mmCIF file of C-alpha atoms in Angstrom:
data_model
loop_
_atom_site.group_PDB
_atom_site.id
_atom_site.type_symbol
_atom_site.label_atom_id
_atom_site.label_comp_id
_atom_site.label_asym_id
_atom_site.label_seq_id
_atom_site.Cartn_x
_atom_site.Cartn_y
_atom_site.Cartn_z
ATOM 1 C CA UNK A 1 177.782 110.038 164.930
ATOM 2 C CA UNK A 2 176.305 112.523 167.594
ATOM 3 C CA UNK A 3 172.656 111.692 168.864
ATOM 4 C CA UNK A 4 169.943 114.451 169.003
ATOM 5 C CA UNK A 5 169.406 116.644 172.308
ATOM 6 C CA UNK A 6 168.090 114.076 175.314
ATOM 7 C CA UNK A 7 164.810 115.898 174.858
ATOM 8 C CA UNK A 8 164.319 114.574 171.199
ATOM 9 C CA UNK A 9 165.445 111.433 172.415
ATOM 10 C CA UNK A 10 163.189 111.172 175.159
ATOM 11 C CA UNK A 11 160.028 112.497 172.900
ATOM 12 C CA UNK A 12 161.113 109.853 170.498
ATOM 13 C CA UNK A 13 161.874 106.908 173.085
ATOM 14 C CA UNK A 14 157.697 107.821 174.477
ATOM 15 C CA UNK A 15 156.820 107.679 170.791
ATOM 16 C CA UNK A 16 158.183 104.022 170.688
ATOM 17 C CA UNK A 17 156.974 103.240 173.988
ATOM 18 C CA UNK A 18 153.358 104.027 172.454
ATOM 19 C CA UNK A 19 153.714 102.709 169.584
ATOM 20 C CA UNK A 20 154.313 99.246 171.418
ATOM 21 C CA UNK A 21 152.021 99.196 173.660
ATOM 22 C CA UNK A 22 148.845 100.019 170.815
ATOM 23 C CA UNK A 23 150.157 97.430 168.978
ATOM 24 C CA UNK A 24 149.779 95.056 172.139
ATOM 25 C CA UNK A 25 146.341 96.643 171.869
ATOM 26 C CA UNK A 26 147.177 98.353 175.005
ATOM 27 C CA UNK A 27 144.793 101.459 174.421
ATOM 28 C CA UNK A 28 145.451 103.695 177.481
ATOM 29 C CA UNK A 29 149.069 103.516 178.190
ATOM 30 C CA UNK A 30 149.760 104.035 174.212
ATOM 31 C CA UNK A 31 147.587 107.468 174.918
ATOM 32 C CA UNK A 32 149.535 108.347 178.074
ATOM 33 C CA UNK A 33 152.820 107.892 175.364
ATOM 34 C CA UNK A 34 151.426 109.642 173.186
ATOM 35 C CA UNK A 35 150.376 113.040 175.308
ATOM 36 C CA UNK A 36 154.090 112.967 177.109
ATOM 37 C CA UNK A 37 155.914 112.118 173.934
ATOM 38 C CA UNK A 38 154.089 115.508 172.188
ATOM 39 C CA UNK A 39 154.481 117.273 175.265
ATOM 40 C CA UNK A 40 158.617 116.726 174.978
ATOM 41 C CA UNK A 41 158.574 117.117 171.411
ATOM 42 C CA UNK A 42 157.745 120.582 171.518
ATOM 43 C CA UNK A 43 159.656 121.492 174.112
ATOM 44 C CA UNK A 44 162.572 120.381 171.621
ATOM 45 C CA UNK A 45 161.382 121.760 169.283
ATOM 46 C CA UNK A 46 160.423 118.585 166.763
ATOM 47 C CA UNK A 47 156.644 119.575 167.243
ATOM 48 C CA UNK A 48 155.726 123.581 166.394
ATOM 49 C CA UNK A 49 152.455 125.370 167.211
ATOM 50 C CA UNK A 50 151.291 124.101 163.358
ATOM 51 C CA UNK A 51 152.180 120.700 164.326
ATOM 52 C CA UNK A 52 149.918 120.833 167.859
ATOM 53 C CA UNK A 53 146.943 121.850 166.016
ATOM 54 C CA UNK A 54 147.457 118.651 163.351
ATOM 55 C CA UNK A 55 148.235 116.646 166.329
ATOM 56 C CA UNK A 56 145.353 117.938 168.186
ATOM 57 C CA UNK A 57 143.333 117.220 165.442
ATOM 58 C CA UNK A 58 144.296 113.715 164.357
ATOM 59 C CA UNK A 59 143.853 112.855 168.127
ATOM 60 C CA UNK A 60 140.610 114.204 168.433
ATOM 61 C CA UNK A 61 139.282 112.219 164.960
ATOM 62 C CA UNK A 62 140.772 109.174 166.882
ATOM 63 C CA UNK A 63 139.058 109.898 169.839
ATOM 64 C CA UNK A 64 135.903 110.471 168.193
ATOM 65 C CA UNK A 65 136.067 107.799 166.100
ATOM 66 C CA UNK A 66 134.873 105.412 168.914
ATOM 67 C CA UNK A 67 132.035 107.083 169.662
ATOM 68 C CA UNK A 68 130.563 107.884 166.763
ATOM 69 C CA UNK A 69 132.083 105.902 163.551
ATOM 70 C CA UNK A 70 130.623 108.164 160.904
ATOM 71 C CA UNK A 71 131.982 107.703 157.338
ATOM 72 C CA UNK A 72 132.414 110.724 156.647
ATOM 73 C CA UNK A 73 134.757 111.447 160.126
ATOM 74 C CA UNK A 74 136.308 108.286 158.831
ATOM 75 C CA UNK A 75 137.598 109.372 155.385
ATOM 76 C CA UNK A 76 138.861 112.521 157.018
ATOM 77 C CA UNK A 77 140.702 111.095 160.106
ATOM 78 C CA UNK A 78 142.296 108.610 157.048
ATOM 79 C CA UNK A 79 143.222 111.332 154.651
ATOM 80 C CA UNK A 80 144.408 113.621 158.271
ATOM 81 C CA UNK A 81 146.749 110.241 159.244
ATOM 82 C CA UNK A 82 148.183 109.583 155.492
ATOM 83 C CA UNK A 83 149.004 113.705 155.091
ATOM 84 C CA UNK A 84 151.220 113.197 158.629
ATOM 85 C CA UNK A 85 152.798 109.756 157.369
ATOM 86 C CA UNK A 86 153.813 111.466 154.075
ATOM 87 C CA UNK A 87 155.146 114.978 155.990
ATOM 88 C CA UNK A 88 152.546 116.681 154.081
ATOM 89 C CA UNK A 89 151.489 119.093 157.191
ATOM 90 C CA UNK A 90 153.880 121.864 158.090
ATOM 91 C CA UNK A 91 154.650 121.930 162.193
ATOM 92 C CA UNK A 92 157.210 118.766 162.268
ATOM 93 C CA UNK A 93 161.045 119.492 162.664
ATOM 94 C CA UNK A 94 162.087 116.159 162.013
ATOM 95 C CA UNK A 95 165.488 115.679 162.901
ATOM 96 C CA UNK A 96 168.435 114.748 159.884
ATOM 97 C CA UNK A 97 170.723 111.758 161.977
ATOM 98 C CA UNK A 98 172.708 111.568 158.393
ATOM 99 C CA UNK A 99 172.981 112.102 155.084
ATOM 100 C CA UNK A 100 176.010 111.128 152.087
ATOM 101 C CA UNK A 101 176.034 107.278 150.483
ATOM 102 C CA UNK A 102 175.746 104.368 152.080
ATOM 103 C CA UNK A 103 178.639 102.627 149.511
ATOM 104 C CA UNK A 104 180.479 103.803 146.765
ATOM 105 C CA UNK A 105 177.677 103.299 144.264
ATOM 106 C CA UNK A 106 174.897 103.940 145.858
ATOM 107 C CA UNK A 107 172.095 107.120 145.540
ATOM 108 C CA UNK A 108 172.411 109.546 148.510
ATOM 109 C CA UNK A 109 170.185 108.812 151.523
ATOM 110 C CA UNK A 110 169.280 110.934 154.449
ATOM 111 C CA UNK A 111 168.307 108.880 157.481
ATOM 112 C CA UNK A 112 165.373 111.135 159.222
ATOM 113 C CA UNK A 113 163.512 110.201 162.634
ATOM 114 C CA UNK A 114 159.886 111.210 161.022
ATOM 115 C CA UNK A 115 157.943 112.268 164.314
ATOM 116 C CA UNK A 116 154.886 113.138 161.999
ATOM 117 C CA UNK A 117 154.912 109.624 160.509
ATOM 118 C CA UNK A 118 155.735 107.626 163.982
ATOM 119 C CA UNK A 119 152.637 109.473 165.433
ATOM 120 C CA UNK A 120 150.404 108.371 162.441
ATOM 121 C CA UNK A 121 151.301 105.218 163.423
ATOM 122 C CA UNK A 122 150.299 105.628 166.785
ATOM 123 C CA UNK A 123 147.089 107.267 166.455
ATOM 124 C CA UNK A 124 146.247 104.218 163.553
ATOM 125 C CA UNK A 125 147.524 101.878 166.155
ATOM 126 C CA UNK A 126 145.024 103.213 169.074
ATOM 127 C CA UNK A 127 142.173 103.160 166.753
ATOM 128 C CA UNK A 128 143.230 99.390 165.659
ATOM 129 C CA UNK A 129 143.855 98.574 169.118
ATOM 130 C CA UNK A 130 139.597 98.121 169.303
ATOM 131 C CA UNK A 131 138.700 96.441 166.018
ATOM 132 C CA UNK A 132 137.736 92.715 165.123
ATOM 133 C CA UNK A 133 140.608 90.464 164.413
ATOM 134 C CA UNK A 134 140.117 87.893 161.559
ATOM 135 C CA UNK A 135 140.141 84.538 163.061
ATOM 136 C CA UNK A 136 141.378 82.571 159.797
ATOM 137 C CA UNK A 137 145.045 81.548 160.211
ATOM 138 C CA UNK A 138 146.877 80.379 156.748
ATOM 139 C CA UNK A 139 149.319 78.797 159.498
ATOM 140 C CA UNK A 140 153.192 78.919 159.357
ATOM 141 C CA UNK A 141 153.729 77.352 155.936
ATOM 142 C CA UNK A 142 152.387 80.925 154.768
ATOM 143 C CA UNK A 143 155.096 82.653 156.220
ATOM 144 C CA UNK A 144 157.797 80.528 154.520
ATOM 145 C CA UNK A 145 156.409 81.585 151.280
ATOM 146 C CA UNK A 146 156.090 84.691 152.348
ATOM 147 C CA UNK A 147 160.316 84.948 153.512
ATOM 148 C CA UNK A 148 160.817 83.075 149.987
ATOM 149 C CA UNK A 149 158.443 85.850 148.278
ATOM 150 C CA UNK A 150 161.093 88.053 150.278
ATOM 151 C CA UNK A 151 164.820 86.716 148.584
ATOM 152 C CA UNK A 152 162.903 86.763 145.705
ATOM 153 C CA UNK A 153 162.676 89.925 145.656
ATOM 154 C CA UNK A 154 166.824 90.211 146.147
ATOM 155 C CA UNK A 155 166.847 88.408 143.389
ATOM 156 C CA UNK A 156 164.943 90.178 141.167
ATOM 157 C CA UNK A 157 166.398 93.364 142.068
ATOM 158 C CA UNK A 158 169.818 92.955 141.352
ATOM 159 C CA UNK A 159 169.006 91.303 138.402
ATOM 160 C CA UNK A 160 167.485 94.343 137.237
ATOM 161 C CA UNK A 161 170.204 96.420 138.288
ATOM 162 C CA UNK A 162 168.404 98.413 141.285
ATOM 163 C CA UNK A 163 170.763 96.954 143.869
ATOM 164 C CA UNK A 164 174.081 95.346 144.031
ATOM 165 C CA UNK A 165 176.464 93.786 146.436
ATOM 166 C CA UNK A 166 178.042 96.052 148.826
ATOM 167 C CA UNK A 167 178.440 94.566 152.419
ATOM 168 C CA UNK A 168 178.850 97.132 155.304
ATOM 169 C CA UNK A 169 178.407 97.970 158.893
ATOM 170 C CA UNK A 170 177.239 101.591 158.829
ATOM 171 C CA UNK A 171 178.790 103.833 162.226
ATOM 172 C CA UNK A 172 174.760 105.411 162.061
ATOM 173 C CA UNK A 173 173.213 101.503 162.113
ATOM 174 C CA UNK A 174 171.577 101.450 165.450
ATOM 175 C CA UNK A 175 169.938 104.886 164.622
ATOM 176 C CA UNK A 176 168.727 103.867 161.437
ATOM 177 C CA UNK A 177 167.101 100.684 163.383
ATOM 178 C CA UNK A 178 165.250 102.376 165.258
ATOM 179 C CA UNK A 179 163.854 105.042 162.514
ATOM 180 C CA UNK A 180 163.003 101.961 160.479
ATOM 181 C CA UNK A 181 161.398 99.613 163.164
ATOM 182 C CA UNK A 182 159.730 102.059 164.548
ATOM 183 C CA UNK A 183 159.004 104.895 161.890
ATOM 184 C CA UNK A 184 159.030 102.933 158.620
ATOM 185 C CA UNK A 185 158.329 99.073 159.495
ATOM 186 C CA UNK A 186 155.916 99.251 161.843
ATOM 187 C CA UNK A 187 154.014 102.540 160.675
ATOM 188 C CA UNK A 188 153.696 100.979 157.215
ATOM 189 C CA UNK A 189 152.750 97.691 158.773
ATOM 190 C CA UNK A 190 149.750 98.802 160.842
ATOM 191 C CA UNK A 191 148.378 100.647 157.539
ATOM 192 C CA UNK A 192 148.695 97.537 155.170
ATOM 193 C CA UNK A 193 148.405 94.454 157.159
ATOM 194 C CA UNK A 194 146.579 95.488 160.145
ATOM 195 C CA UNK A 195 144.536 98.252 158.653
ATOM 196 C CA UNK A 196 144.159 97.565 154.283
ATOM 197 C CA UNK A 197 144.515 93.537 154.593
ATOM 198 C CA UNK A 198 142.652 92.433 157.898
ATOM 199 C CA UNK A 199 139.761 95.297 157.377
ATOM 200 C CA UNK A 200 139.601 93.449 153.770
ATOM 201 C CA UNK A 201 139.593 89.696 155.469
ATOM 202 C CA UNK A 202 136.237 90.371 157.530
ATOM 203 C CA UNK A 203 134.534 91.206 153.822
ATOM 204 C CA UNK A 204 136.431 89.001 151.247
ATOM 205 C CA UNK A 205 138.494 86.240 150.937
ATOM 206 C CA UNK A 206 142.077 86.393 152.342
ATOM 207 C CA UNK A 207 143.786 86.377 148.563
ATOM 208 C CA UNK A 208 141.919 88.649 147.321
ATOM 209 C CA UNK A 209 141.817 90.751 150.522
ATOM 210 C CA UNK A 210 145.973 90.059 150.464
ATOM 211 C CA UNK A 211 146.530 90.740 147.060
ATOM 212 C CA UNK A 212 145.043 94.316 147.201
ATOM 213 C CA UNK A 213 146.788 95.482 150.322
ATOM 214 C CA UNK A 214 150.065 94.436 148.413
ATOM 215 C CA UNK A 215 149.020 96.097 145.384
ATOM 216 C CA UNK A 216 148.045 99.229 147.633
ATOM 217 C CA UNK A 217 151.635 98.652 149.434
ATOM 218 C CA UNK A 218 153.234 98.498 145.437
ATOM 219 C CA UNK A 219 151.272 102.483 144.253
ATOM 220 C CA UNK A 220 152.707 103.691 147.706
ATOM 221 C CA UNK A 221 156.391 103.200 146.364
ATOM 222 C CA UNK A 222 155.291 103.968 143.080
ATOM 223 C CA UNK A 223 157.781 107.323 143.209
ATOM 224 C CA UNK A 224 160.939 105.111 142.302
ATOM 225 C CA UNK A 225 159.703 103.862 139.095
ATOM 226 C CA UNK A 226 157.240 100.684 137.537
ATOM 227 C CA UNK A 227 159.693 98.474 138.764
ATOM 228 C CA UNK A 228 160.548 99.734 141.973
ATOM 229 C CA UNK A 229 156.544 99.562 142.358
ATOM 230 C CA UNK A 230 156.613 96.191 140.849
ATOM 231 C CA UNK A 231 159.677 94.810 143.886
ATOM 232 C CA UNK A 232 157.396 96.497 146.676
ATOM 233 C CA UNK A 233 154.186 94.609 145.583
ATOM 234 C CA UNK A 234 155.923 91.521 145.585
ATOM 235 C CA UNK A 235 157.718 92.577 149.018
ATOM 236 C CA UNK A 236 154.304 93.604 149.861
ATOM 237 C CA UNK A 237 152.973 89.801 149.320
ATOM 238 C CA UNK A 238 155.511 88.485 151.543
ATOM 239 C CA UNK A 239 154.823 90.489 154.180
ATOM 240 C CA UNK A 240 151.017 90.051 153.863
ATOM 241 C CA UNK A 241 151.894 86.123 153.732
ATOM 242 C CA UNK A 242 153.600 85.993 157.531
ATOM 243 C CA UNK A 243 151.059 88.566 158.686
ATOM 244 C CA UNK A 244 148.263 86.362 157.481
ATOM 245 C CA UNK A 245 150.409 83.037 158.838
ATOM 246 C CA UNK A 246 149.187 84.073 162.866
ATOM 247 C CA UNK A 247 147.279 87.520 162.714
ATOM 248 C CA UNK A 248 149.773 89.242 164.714
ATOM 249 C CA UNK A 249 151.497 92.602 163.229
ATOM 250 C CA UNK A 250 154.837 91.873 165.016
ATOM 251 C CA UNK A 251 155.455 89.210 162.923
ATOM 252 C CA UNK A 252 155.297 91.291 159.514
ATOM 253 C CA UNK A 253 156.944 94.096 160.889
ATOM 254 C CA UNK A 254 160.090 92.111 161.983
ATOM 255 C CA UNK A 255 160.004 90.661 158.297
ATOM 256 C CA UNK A 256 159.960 93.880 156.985
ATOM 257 C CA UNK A 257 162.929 95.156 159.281
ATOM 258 C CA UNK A 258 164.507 91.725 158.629
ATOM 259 C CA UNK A 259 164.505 92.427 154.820
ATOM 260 C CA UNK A 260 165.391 96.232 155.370
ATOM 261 C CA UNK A 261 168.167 95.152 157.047
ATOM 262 C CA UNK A 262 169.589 92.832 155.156
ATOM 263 C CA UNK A 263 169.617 95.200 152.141
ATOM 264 C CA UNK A 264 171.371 97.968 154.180
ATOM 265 C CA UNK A 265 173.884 95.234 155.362
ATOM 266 C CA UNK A 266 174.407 93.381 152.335
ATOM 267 C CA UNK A 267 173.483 95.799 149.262
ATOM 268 C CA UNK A 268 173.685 98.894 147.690
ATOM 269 C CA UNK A 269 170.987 101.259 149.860
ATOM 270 C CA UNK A 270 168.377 102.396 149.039
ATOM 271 C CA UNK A 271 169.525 101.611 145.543
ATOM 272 C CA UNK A 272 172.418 101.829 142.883
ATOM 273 C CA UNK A 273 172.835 105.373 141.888
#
C-alpha cells in the first residue's frame, strides 16, 4: 500500500508529536507541533486557506481561553472543536490510505488520516494540559472491570449479529494504527474521559460523573443504530472504568486501541455487512 507524499507524512508525524506531548501536559512543545505540523500541512495541501482560518480560529479560542474563561468563549471554542472532530468545516483534504472490505462479509470501510479531527484533539489537549486533575483513584481493580466491560461487549455483539469471526492481518495495518491511536483513540479519549468524565468528577460523584460521559460516548455513535449506541455506551463504561482506575488518559486510550484492534484482527470490521 503506497504512503502519502513525505510532506503529509511529516505534517501528520508533528501532529502526533503534539498530540503526545499535551497529553504529557507538555503545553509549549505541543504548540510548537502544532504551528509546524499546520505549516506542512498546507504546503501539502491537507490544510486549504478555509482550513487556516478554522485553524486560526480554534487556536485563538484556545489561546484565549486561559486568559479570560468566559462561558460564552467556552461554548463556542466547544462547538468550533466538535465541528473539526466531525469534518464539519470545509478547508481539510484529508487523505483516503484505503478503501474496499476488510473480509468477505464485512461493510466497506475507508481508512482516512482526519487532520481536522487529530488537531481537535490537540487544541482540547493544550487547553486540558492546565486544568485540575481529580485526585480520587477507584485503583486497578476498576480497570479489570473495565477490560471485562470490554469482551463483554465482543460478546454481545456477535451475539447480535453486528460482528463475526474473521481473523486477518490487513497489508494497510500499521497505517490504520496510527489513524486510530492517534486520530480516533486518543481524540475521542481526551473529549470523554479527560474532558466529559474528569470535568464531571470535580462536581459529582465518579458514577454518576462516569456514567454520563459513557452515555455521552453511546449518542456520539448513535449513527449505526440503538444497538450500535447501546455496544459504545457499554464500551464507553469500560473505558471510563481504567481511566478512572489511575487518572491518566494513556491508559484509556491504549484500551480503546487495544479493543479496536482486536476487532480489526479478529472480527468482521467495522461490522457485518
Amino acid at each position: 500500500m503506497p504512503l502519502p507524499p513525505t510532506l503529509t507524512l511529516a505534517a501528520f508525524a508533528l501532529l502526533a508529536l503534539g498530540l503526545i506531548a499535551a497529553s504529557l501536559r507538555h503545553a509549549a512543545p505541543g504548540w510548537i507541533a502544532l504551528i509546524t505540523s499546520a505549516m506542512l500541512a498546507l504546503a501539502a495541501g491537507v490544510l486549504q486557506p478555509l482550513g487556516v482560518l478554522a485553524t486560526a480560529a480554534a487556536a485563538g479560542l484556545t489561546f484565549s481561553l486561559r486568559r479570560y474563561p468566559k462561558p460564552e468563549l467556552f461554548l463556542v471554542w466547544v462547538a468550533l472543536l466538535l465541528a473539526l472532530a466531525v469534518h464539519a468545516l470545509p478547508g481539510f483534504d484529508n487523505p483516503l490510505l484505503w478503501q474496499g472490505k476488510a473480509s468477505a462479509g464485512s461493510a466497506p470501510y475507508q481508512l482516512f488520516w482526519s487532520y481536522d479531527k487529530g488537531l481537535a484533539g490537540l487544541l482540547l489537549l493544550l487547553q486540558l494540559s492546565h486544568a485540575p486533575l481529580p485526585k480520587r483513584t477507584l485503583g486497578w481493580p476498576a480497570a479489570a472491570v473495565g477490560g471485562l466491560a470490554l469482551l463483554f461487549v465482543f460478546g454481545i455483539a456477535a451475539g447480535f449479529g453486528i460482528i463475526a469471526l474473521a481473523p486477518k492481518w490487513p497489508a494497510w495495518l500499521l497505517p490504520w494504527l496510527f489513524a486510530n491511536c492517534f486520530l480516533v483513540s486518543l481524540v475521542e479519549e481526551a473529549f470523554f474521559r479527560g474532558g466529559v468524565q474528569r470535568w464531571l468528577e470535580i462536581r459529582t460523584e465518579p458514577f454518576a460523573a462516569l456514567m454520563a460521559a459513557s452515555l455521552l460516548f453511546g449518542l456520539a455513535h448513535l449513527a449505526g443504530g440503538w444497538v450500535w449506541a447501546g455496544l459504545a455506551t457499554l464500551a464507553g463504561i469500560g473505558y471510563g472504568l481504567v481511566y478512572a482506575a489511575r487518572r491518566q488518559l494513556w491508559l484509556a486510550v491504549l484500551a480503546h486501541l487495544g479493543f479496536n484492534t482486536l476487532q480489526l484482527l479478529l472480527f468482521t470490521y467495522p461490522k457485518l455487512a
